[in-house]
Structures are given as C-alpha cells and as structure tokens.
mmCIF file of C-alpha atoms in Angstrom:
data_model
loop_
_atom_site.group_PDB
_atom_site.id
_atom_site.type_symbol
_atom_site.label_atom_id
_atom_site.label_comp_id
_atom_site.label_asym_id
_atom_site.label_seq_id
_atom_site.Cartn_x
_atom_site.Cartn_y
_atom_site.Cartn_z
ATOM 1 C CA MET A 470 20.039 -6.797 -156.351
ATOM 2 C CA THR A 471 20.393 -9.665 -156.022
ATOM 3 C CA THR A 472 23.258 -12.442 -156.994
ATOM 4 C CA TRP A 473 22.089 -15.714 -158.078
ATOM 5 C CA PRO A 474 24.664 -17.973 -158.313
ATOM 6 C CA GLU A 475 27.215 -19.395 -161.077
ATOM 7 C CA LEU A 476 24.923 -21.339 -163.106
ATOM 8 C CA PRO A 477 26.215 -22.342 -166.669
ATOM 9 C CA GLY A 478 23.449 -22.218 -169.447
ATOM 10 C CA SER A 479 21.208 -20.505 -167.628
ATOM 11 C CA VAL A 480 19.133 -17.163 -168.477
ATOM 12 C CA GLY A 481 16.933 -14.543 -166.751
ATOM 13 C CA VAL A 482 14.494 -12.954 -168.662
ATOM 14 C CA ALA A 483 12.388 -9.809 -167.349
ATOM 15 C CA ARG A 484 9.468 -8.426 -169.584
ATOM 16 C CA LEU A 485 10.513 -4.506 -171.218
ATOM 17 C CA ARG A 486 7.886 -2.276 -170.240
ATOM 18 C CA SER A 487 8.395 -0.454 -173.108
ATOM 19 C CA ALA A 488 10.315 -1.409 -176.929
ATOM 20 C CA GLU A 489 12.676 1.452 -175.211
ATOM 21 C CA GLU A 490 13.442 -0.242 -172.685
ATOM 22 C CA TRP A 491 17.438 -1.560 -172.685
ATOM 23 C CA THR A 492 18.020 -0.190 -176.030
ATOM 24 C CA ASP A 493 22.123 -1.066 -175.130
ATOM 25 C CA VAL A 494 21.221 -4.385 -175.224
ATOM 26 C CA PRO A 495 21.103 -5.846 -178.861
ATOM 27 C CA LEU A 496 17.903 -7.486 -180.567
ATOM 28 C CA TYR A 497 17.572 -10.600 -181.278
ATOM 29 C CA ARG A 498 16.312 -11.490 -185.090
ATOM 30 C CA GLY A 499 16.323 -15.400 -185.005
ATOM 31 C CA ILE A 500 13.966 -18.733 -185.591
ATOM 32 C CA SER A 501 12.721 -18.815 -182.616
ATOM 33 C CA TYR A 502 12.418 -17.097 -178.720
ATOM 34 C CA CYS A 503 14.298 -20.943 -177.780
ATOM 35 C CA ASP A 504 17.253 -19.756 -179.950
ATOM 36 C CA ALA A 505 17.206 -16.498 -178.220
ATOM 37 C CA VAL A 506 16.833 -18.324 -174.505
ATOM 38 C CA ARG A 507 19.919 -20.405 -175.652
ATOM 39 C CA ARG A 508 21.766 -17.675 -177.422
ATOM 40 C CA ALA A 509 21.848 -15.575 -173.266
ATOM 41 C CA GLY A 510 22.359 -19.471 -171.621
ATOM 42 C CA MET A 511 25.177 -19.031 -173.906
ATOM 43 C CA GLY A 512 26.604 -15.152 -173.029
ATOM 44 C CA GLU A 513 24.907 -12.982 -174.694
ATOM 45 C CA LYS A 514 22.190 -10.551 -173.181
ATOM 46 C CA LEU A 515 19.438 -9.818 -175.462
ATOM 47 C CA ARG A 516 16.398 -7.979 -176.019
ATOM 48 C CA VAL A 517 12.883 -9.761 -178.411
ATOM 49 C CA LEU A 518 10.840 -7.673 -179.778
ATOM 50 C CA PRO A 519 7.798 -8.976 -181.965
ATOM 51 C CA GLY A 520 8.917 -8.767 -185.408
ATOM 52 C CA SER A 521 12.020 -10.822 -183.143
ATOM 53 C CA ILE A 522 10.945 -14.170 -183.778
ATOM 54 C CA GLU A 523 11.496 -15.112 -187.645
ATOM 55 C CA VAL A 524 10.597 -18.849 -187.847
ATOM 56 C CA CYS A 525 8.391 -19.866 -184.528
ATOM 57 C CA GLN A 526 4.789 -19.219 -185.587
ATOM 58 C CA TRP A 527 2.843 -20.014 -181.923
ATOM 59 C CA ALA A 528 5.945 -18.082 -179.642
ATOM 60 C CA PRO A 529 4.920 -15.234 -180.476
ATOM 61 C CA VAL A 530 1.363 -15.608 -180.039
ATOM 62 C CA VAL A 531 2.400 -17.505 -176.399
ATOM 63 C CA LEU A 532 4.615 -14.764 -174.937
ATOM 64 C CA GLY A 533 2.333 -12.069 -175.840
ATOM 65 C CA LEU A 534 3.835 -10.856 -178.637
ATOM 66 C CA LYS A 535 1.490 -11.151 -181.801
ATOM 67 C CA GLU A 536 -2.327 -10.764 -181.740
ATOM 68 C CA PRO A 537 -3.876 -14.153 -182.128
ATOM 69 C CA HIS A 538 -5.688 -14.673 -185.021
ATOM 70 C CA GLY A 539 -7.652 -18.162 -185.060
ATOM 71 C CA ARG A 540 -9.007 -20.774 -183.003
ATOM 72 C CA PHE A 541 -5.656 -23.267 -182.727
ATOM 73 C CA GLU A 542 -3.355 -19.234 -181.498
ATOM 74 C CA MET A 543 -6.515 -19.040 -179.045
ATOM 75 C CA ASP A 544 -6.591 -21.383 -178.116
ATOM 76 C CA LEU A 545 -2.859 -22.150 -176.901
ATOM 77 C CA GLN A 546 -2.564 -21.820 -173.906
ATOM 78 C CA PRO A 547 -0.220 -20.801 -171.411
ATOM 79 C CA ARG A 548 -0.793 -17.402 -173.004
ATOM 80 C CA LEU A 549 1.105 -13.397 -171.889
ATOM 81 C CA GLU A 550 -1.636 -11.140 -172.696
ATOM 82 C CA PHE A 551 -0.834 -9.186 -176.637
ATOM 83 C CA PRO A 552 0.464 -7.100 -176.668
ATOM 84 C CA THR A 553 3.993 -7.790 -174.738
ATOM 85 C CA ALA A 554 6.594 -5.099 -175.378
ATOM 86 C CA GLY A 555 9.376 -7.847 -175.468
ATOM 87 C CA PHE A 556 11.682 -9.289 -172.874
ATOM 88 C CA LEU A 557 15.707 -8.609 -172.016
ATOM 89 C CA LEU A 558 17.400 -11.996 -171.880
ATOM 90 C CA ALA A 559 20.872 -12.394 -170.385
ATOM 91 C CA PRO A 560 22.902 -14.963 -168.302
ATOM 92 C CA LEU A 561 20.975 -15.400 -164.661
ATOM 93 C CA ASN A 562 24.414 -14.462 -163.180
ATOM 94 C CA ALA A 563 25.165 -11.236 -165.157
ATOM 95 C CA PHE A 564 21.087 -10.173 -165.264
ATOM 96 C CA PRO A 565 20.944 -6.067 -164.901
ATOM 97 C CA ALA A 566 17.999 -6.230 -163.104
ATOM 98 C CA GLU A 567 16.522 -8.189 -160.994
ATOM 99 C CA PRO A 568 14.579 -10.913 -163.852
ATOM 100 C CA GLU A 569 11.267 -12.523 -163.096
ATOM 101 C CA VAL A 570 12.148 -15.780 -164.160
ATOM 102 C CA GLY A 571 14.773 -17.749 -163.985
ATOM 103 C CA ILE A 572 15.698 -20.836 -166.786
ATOM 104 C CA CYS A 573 17.546 -23.419 -165.234
ATOM 105 C CA SER A 574 20.197 -25.495 -167.564
ATOM 106 C CA ALA A 575 21.016 -28.673 -165.520
ATOM 107 C CA ALA A 576 21.291 -32.624 -165.896
ATOM 108 C CA PRO A 577 18.127 -34.119 -164.451
ATOM 109 C CA SER A 578 19.159 -35.587 -161.119
ATOM 110 C CA GLU A 579 20.508 -31.894 -160.070
ATOM 111 C CA LEU A 580 17.595 -29.962 -160.761
ATOM 112 C CA PHE A 581 16.115 -32.370 -159.169
ATOM 113 C CA LYS A 582 17.946 -31.748 -155.760
ATOM 114 C CA SER A 583 17.286 -28.399 -156.179
ATOM 115 C CA VAL A 584 14.022 -29.052 -156.486
ATOM 116 C CA LYS A 585 13.493 -31.011 -153.999
ATOM 117 C CA SER A 586 14.466 -28.769 -151.704
ATOM 118 C CA ALA A 587 12.037 -25.917 -153.347
ATOM 119 C CA PHE A 588 9.271 -29.021 -151.914
ATOM 120 C CA LEU A 589 10.653 -28.353 -148.069
ATOM 121 C CA TRP A 590 9.528 -25.153 -148.106
ATOM 122 C CA GLU A 591 6.308 -24.136 -146.677
ATOM 123 C CA GLY A 592 3.876 -24.471 -148.619
ATOM 124 C CA HIS A 593 5.492 -27.165 -150.888
ATOM 125 C CA ALA A 594 6.158 -29.954 -148.528
ATOM 126 C CA GLY A 595 4.575 -32.697 -150.033
ATOM 127 C CA ARG A 596 3.831 -32.265 -153.880
ATOM 128 C CA MET A 597 6.525 -32.919 -155.239
ATOM 129 C CA ASP A 598 4.347 -35.605 -156.943
ATOM 130 C CA LEU A 599 3.026 -32.174 -159.224
ATOM 131 C CA SER A 600 6.806 -32.180 -160.772
ATOM 132 C CA ALA A 601 8.031 -34.246 -163.265
ATOM 133 C CA LEU A 602 11.264 -35.079 -162.569
ATOM 134 C CA PRO A 603 10.846 -38.044 -160.440
ATOM 135 C CA ALA A 604 8.950 -39.780 -163.539
ATOM 136 C CA LEU A 605 12.275 -38.522 -164.811
ATOM 137 C CA LEU A 606 14.185 -39.855 -162.393
ATOM 138 C CA GLU A 607 12.526 -43.059 -162.064
ATOM 139 C CA ARG A 608 13.526 -43.643 -166.452
ATOM 140 C CA ARG A 609 9.357 -44.432 -167.173
ATOM 141 C CA ALA A 610 9.324 -45.081 -170.493
ATOM 142 C CA ASN A 611 6.540 -42.636 -171.829
ATOM 143 C CA VAL A 612 9.421 -40.033 -170.087
ATOM 144 C CA ARG A 613 12.140 -38.823 -172.937
ATOM 145 C CA ARG A 614 14.787 -37.490 -170.802
ATOM 146 C CA GLY A 615 16.769 -35.695 -173.063
ATOM 147 C CA LEU A 616 14.009 -32.924 -172.983
ATOM 148 C CA ILE A 617 15.672 -31.294 -170.452
ATOM 149 C CA SER A 618 18.932 -30.495 -170.171
#
C-alpha cells in the first residue's frame, strides 16, 4: 500500500463494492457530501451510503447513490452510474486501503506548485492552461480565490 505524505485536510475516497464493506467504519448521516469530506479532512473515517445525505438534493444523484428522476437530474454531468453502493472517506495519510481519489486542501499557491510539477510528466507537458490554477493566481476579477481552500 502507498504511504501518503502528511497533507493536513486531505482526504482519500474509495467506492464501496457493497454496503456491507468496512462496517467497522461509522456511517455518515448529515447534510451533504461536502460535509462528509470536511469531517474526513478533520480526521474521521466515514462511510457514505444511499440515504446518508439528508439535505443536499443533487450530490446523491451525481455520486450514483440515487437514481436520477426528471430532466434536471438526468442532465447533471458528470455523474457516476447508478447504483453505487457507497464510499469510504478518510484522511489521506490514514486511509485504510488504496484510495481511488485524493482530495487535497491547500492554498492556491501550494496547489499551483503541485499541479505544475504534475504537468512536467510526459503526456501532461504544456497543458497547464487547461487548469483553473493560473487564473486563480492571476487574481482575475471573474474568479473567486475562495473557491479553493
């Protein structure tokens, strides 16, 4: 298993194959997926299952936890295929398995350095302009710096 560096607030995410997986990890019940990610970034290990998200209407559809109904929900993109059994969320440096996704929390200048080094890899060279980070660092009027924290 990969050993991840200490990145305060960073979260690992993995899809569950079934709701019975990782039953020793507490089930999240709360307002939104964003809240579950925030809590995981503060040190909690959580499972997010269908029905876990009690207020946010669209995250369960986008995450494949709820079947889309109506035109608006059908048009939400990108969207994971329904049904998704659930997700395991935990601090990245304490993730109990190999995460499928890492969510990093840092100042835009720190993210820029990390992303810039990633764009040095073969296949990514010269594609920094496809990232939102240069716009954030240039402080363009139409970009809110607070969107990435």
